[in-house]
């Protein structure tokens, strides 16, 4: 008898918890539906917020190897992603390019891989003095 009473209470608690969760969800969805503001680029419509930011591609220097770098690396990566990488020593850039070719199948010809490594080292090399 006691076991049935415990199961009945647990069953009721589960239902109560589910109903409470649904009511909380409904209440949170209805908050702020009447409000529409524009605050310095922030647009608020109900409970949905968005910010419009300008997008700028990073500028990489025009040096030997840039065309190969852009043609081969931006197949998978954005210029912004590459610009966010830390400055690496040349051996790390070489390992990264090798990894992209061998592990991920990047279509970089062997004769172009070294030129790409040289370019990456010029623009993001740790062992090169930046101009």
Tab-separated table of C-alpha atoms in Angstrom:
chain	number	residue	atom	x	y	z
A	1	UNK	CA	0.000	0.000	0.000
A	2	UNK	CA	2.803	2.349	0.920
A	3	UNK	CA	4.608	1.636	-2.384
A	4	UNK	CA	1.508	2.567	-4.416
A	5	UNK	CA	1.084	5.797	-2.447
A	6	UNK	CA	4.747	6.736	-3.089
A	7	UNK	CA	4.389	5.978	-6.798
A	8	UNK	CA	1.184	8.059	-6.916
A	9	UNK	CA	2.984	11.028	-5.277
A	10	UNK	CA	5.932	10.770	-7.658
A	11	UNK	CA	3.544	10.606	-10.605
A	12	UNK	CA	1.750	13.738	-9.384
A	13	UNK	CA	5.041	15.548	-8.754
A	14	UNK	CA	6.177	14.819	-12.304
A	15	UNK	CA	2.928	16.259	-13.680
A	16	UNK	CA	3.189	19.306	-11.423
A	17	UNK	CA	6.795	19.892	-12.514
A	18	UNK	CA	5.844	19.576	-16.193
A	19	UNK	CA	2.926	21.998	-15.840
A	20	UNK	CA	5.136	24.476	-13.954
A	21	UNK	CA	7.777	24.287	-16.654
A	22	UNK	CA	5.206	24.888	-19.401
A	23	UNK	CA	3.727	27.875	-17.555
A	24	UNK	CA	7.188	29.328	-16.961
A	25	UNK	CA	8.022	28.903	-20.648
A	26	UNK	CA	4.798	30.606	-21.732
A	27	UNK	CA	5.361	33.474	-19.298
A	28	UNK	CA	8.931	34.043	-20.508
A	29	UNK	CA	7.823	34.071	-24.167
A	30	UNK	CA	5.238	36.767	-23.525
A	31	UNK	CA	7.546	39.172	-21.689
A	32	UNK	CA	8.440	42.277	-23.613
A	33	UNK	CA	6.326	41.600	-26.698
A	34	UNK	CA	5.019	45.164	-26.638
A	35	UNK	CA	8.460	46.775	-26.546
A	36	UNK	CA	10.292	47.941	-29.666
A	37	UNK	CA	13.430	50.021	-29.136
A	38	UNK	CA	16.511	50.968	-31.076
A	39	UNK	CA	19.540	51.602	-28.904
A	40	UNK	CA	22.808	52.312	-30.732
A	41	UNK	CA	22.595	49.490	-33.260
A	42	UNK	CA	20.713	47.131	-30.952
A	43	UNK	CA	17.261	46.282	-32.227
A	44	UNK	CA	14.755	44.831	-29.766
A	45	UNK	CA	11.534	43.303	-31.046
A	46	UNK	CA	9.746	41.432	-28.308
A	47	UNK	CA	12.171	39.000	-26.769
A	48	UNK	CA	14.363	38.783	-29.899
A	49	UNK	CA	17.544	40.899	-29.913
A	50	UNK	CA	19.946	41.476	-32.771
A	51	UNK	CA	22.988	43.625	-33.404
A	52	UNK	CA	24.086	44.670	-36.888
A	53	UNK	CA	27.869	44.838	-37.185
A	54	UNK	CA	29.910	45.909	-40.169
A	55	UNK	CA	31.990	43.164	-41.748
A	56	UNK	CA	35.515	43.852	-42.932
A	57	UNK	CA	37.774	41.301	-44.583
A	58	UNK	CA	41.277	41.405	-43.157
A	59	UNK	CA	43.908	42.810	-45.474
A	60	UNK	CA	46.860	40.548	-46.143
A	61	UNK	CA	49.959	42.037	-47.669
A	62	UNK	CA	50.541	41.613	-51.390
A	63	UNK	CA	53.634	39.455	-51.404
A	64	UNK	CA	54.758	36.416	-53.332
A	65	UNK	CA	52.474	33.496	-52.530
A	66	UNK	CA	49.343	35.481	-51.664
A	67	UNK	CA	47.425	34.301	-54.732
A	68	UNK	CA	48.238	30.651	-53.956
A	69	UNK	CA	47.353	31.179	-50.307
A	70	UNK	CA	43.969	32.746	-51.107
A	71	UNK	CA	43.148	30.228	-53.851
A	72	UNK	CA	44.000	27.174	-51.751
A	73	UNK	CA	43.294	28.124	-48.138
A	74	UNK	CA	40.011	29.988	-48.562
A	75	UNK	CA	38.396	26.883	-50.004
A	76	UNK	CA	37.883	25.822	-46.390
A	77	UNK	CA	38.865	28.818	-44.251
A	78	UNK	CA	37.754	32.432	-44.218
A	79	UNK	CA	40.383	35.141	-44.323
A	80	UNK	CA	39.136	36.273	-40.926
A	81	UNK	CA	39.743	32.813	-39.451
A	82	UNK	CA	43.293	32.802	-40.761
A	83	UNK	CA	43.919	36.332	-39.485
A	84	UNK	CA	42.855	35.275	-35.984
A	85	UNK	CA	45.552	32.604	-35.778
A	86	UNK	CA	48.528	33.421	-33.577
A	87	UNK	CA	51.931	34.116	-35.040
A	88	UNK	CA	53.604	30.722	-35.423
A	89	UNK	CA	57.194	29.768	-36.132
A	90	UNK	CA	57.821	28.568	-39.679
A	91	UNK	CA	57.974	24.898	-38.647
A	92	UNK	CA	54.447	25.178	-37.192
A	93	UNK	CA	53.077	26.712	-40.404
A	94	UNK	CA	54.763	23.931	-42.361
A	95	UNK	CA	53.166	21.334	-40.066
A	96	UNK	CA	49.753	23.017	-40.436
A	97	UNK	CA	49.884	23.055	-44.243
A	98	UNK	CA	51.115	19.441	-44.281
A	99	UNK	CA	48.266	18.454	-41.957
A	100	UNK	CA	45.706	20.163	-44.198
A	101	UNK	CA	46.991	18.214	-47.208
A	102	UNK	CA	47.562	14.812	-45.605
A	103	UNK	CA	44.757	14.638	-43.026
A	104	UNK	CA	42.043	16.816	-44.549
A	105	UNK	CA	42.725	16.389	-48.255
A	106	UNK	CA	43.434	20.010	-49.120
A	107	UNK	CA	44.104	20.130	-52.893
A	108	UNK	CA	47.480	21.847	-52.554
A	109	UNK	CA	50.161	20.763	-54.998
A	110	UNK	CA	53.493	19.895	-53.360
A	111	UNK	CA	55.301	22.677	-55.235
A	112	UNK	CA	52.729	25.197	-53.967
A	113	UNK	CA	52.742	24.026	-50.346
A	114	UNK	CA	56.195	25.495	-49.705
A	115	UNK	CA	55.161	28.829	-51.258
A	116	UNK	CA	52.066	28.941	-49.043
A	117	UNK	CA	54.179	28.157	-45.961
A	118	UNK	CA	56.562	30.965	-46.944
A	119	UNK	CA	53.658	33.395	-47.334
A	120	UNK	CA	52.072	32.403	-44.008
A	121	UNK	CA	55.436	32.810	-42.362
A	122	UNK	CA	55.806	36.305	-43.855
A	123	UNK	CA	52.379	37.498	-42.662
A	124	UNK	CA	51.938	35.489	-39.433
A	125	UNK	CA	55.434	34.197	-38.660
A	126	UNK	CA	56.804	34.351	-35.161
A	127	UNK	CA	60.413	34.182	-36.303
A	128	UNK	CA	60.117	37.017	-38.847
A	129	UNK	CA	60.472	40.690	-37.905
A	130	UNK	CA	57.222	42.435	-38.931
A	131	UNK	CA	57.480	45.545	-41.078
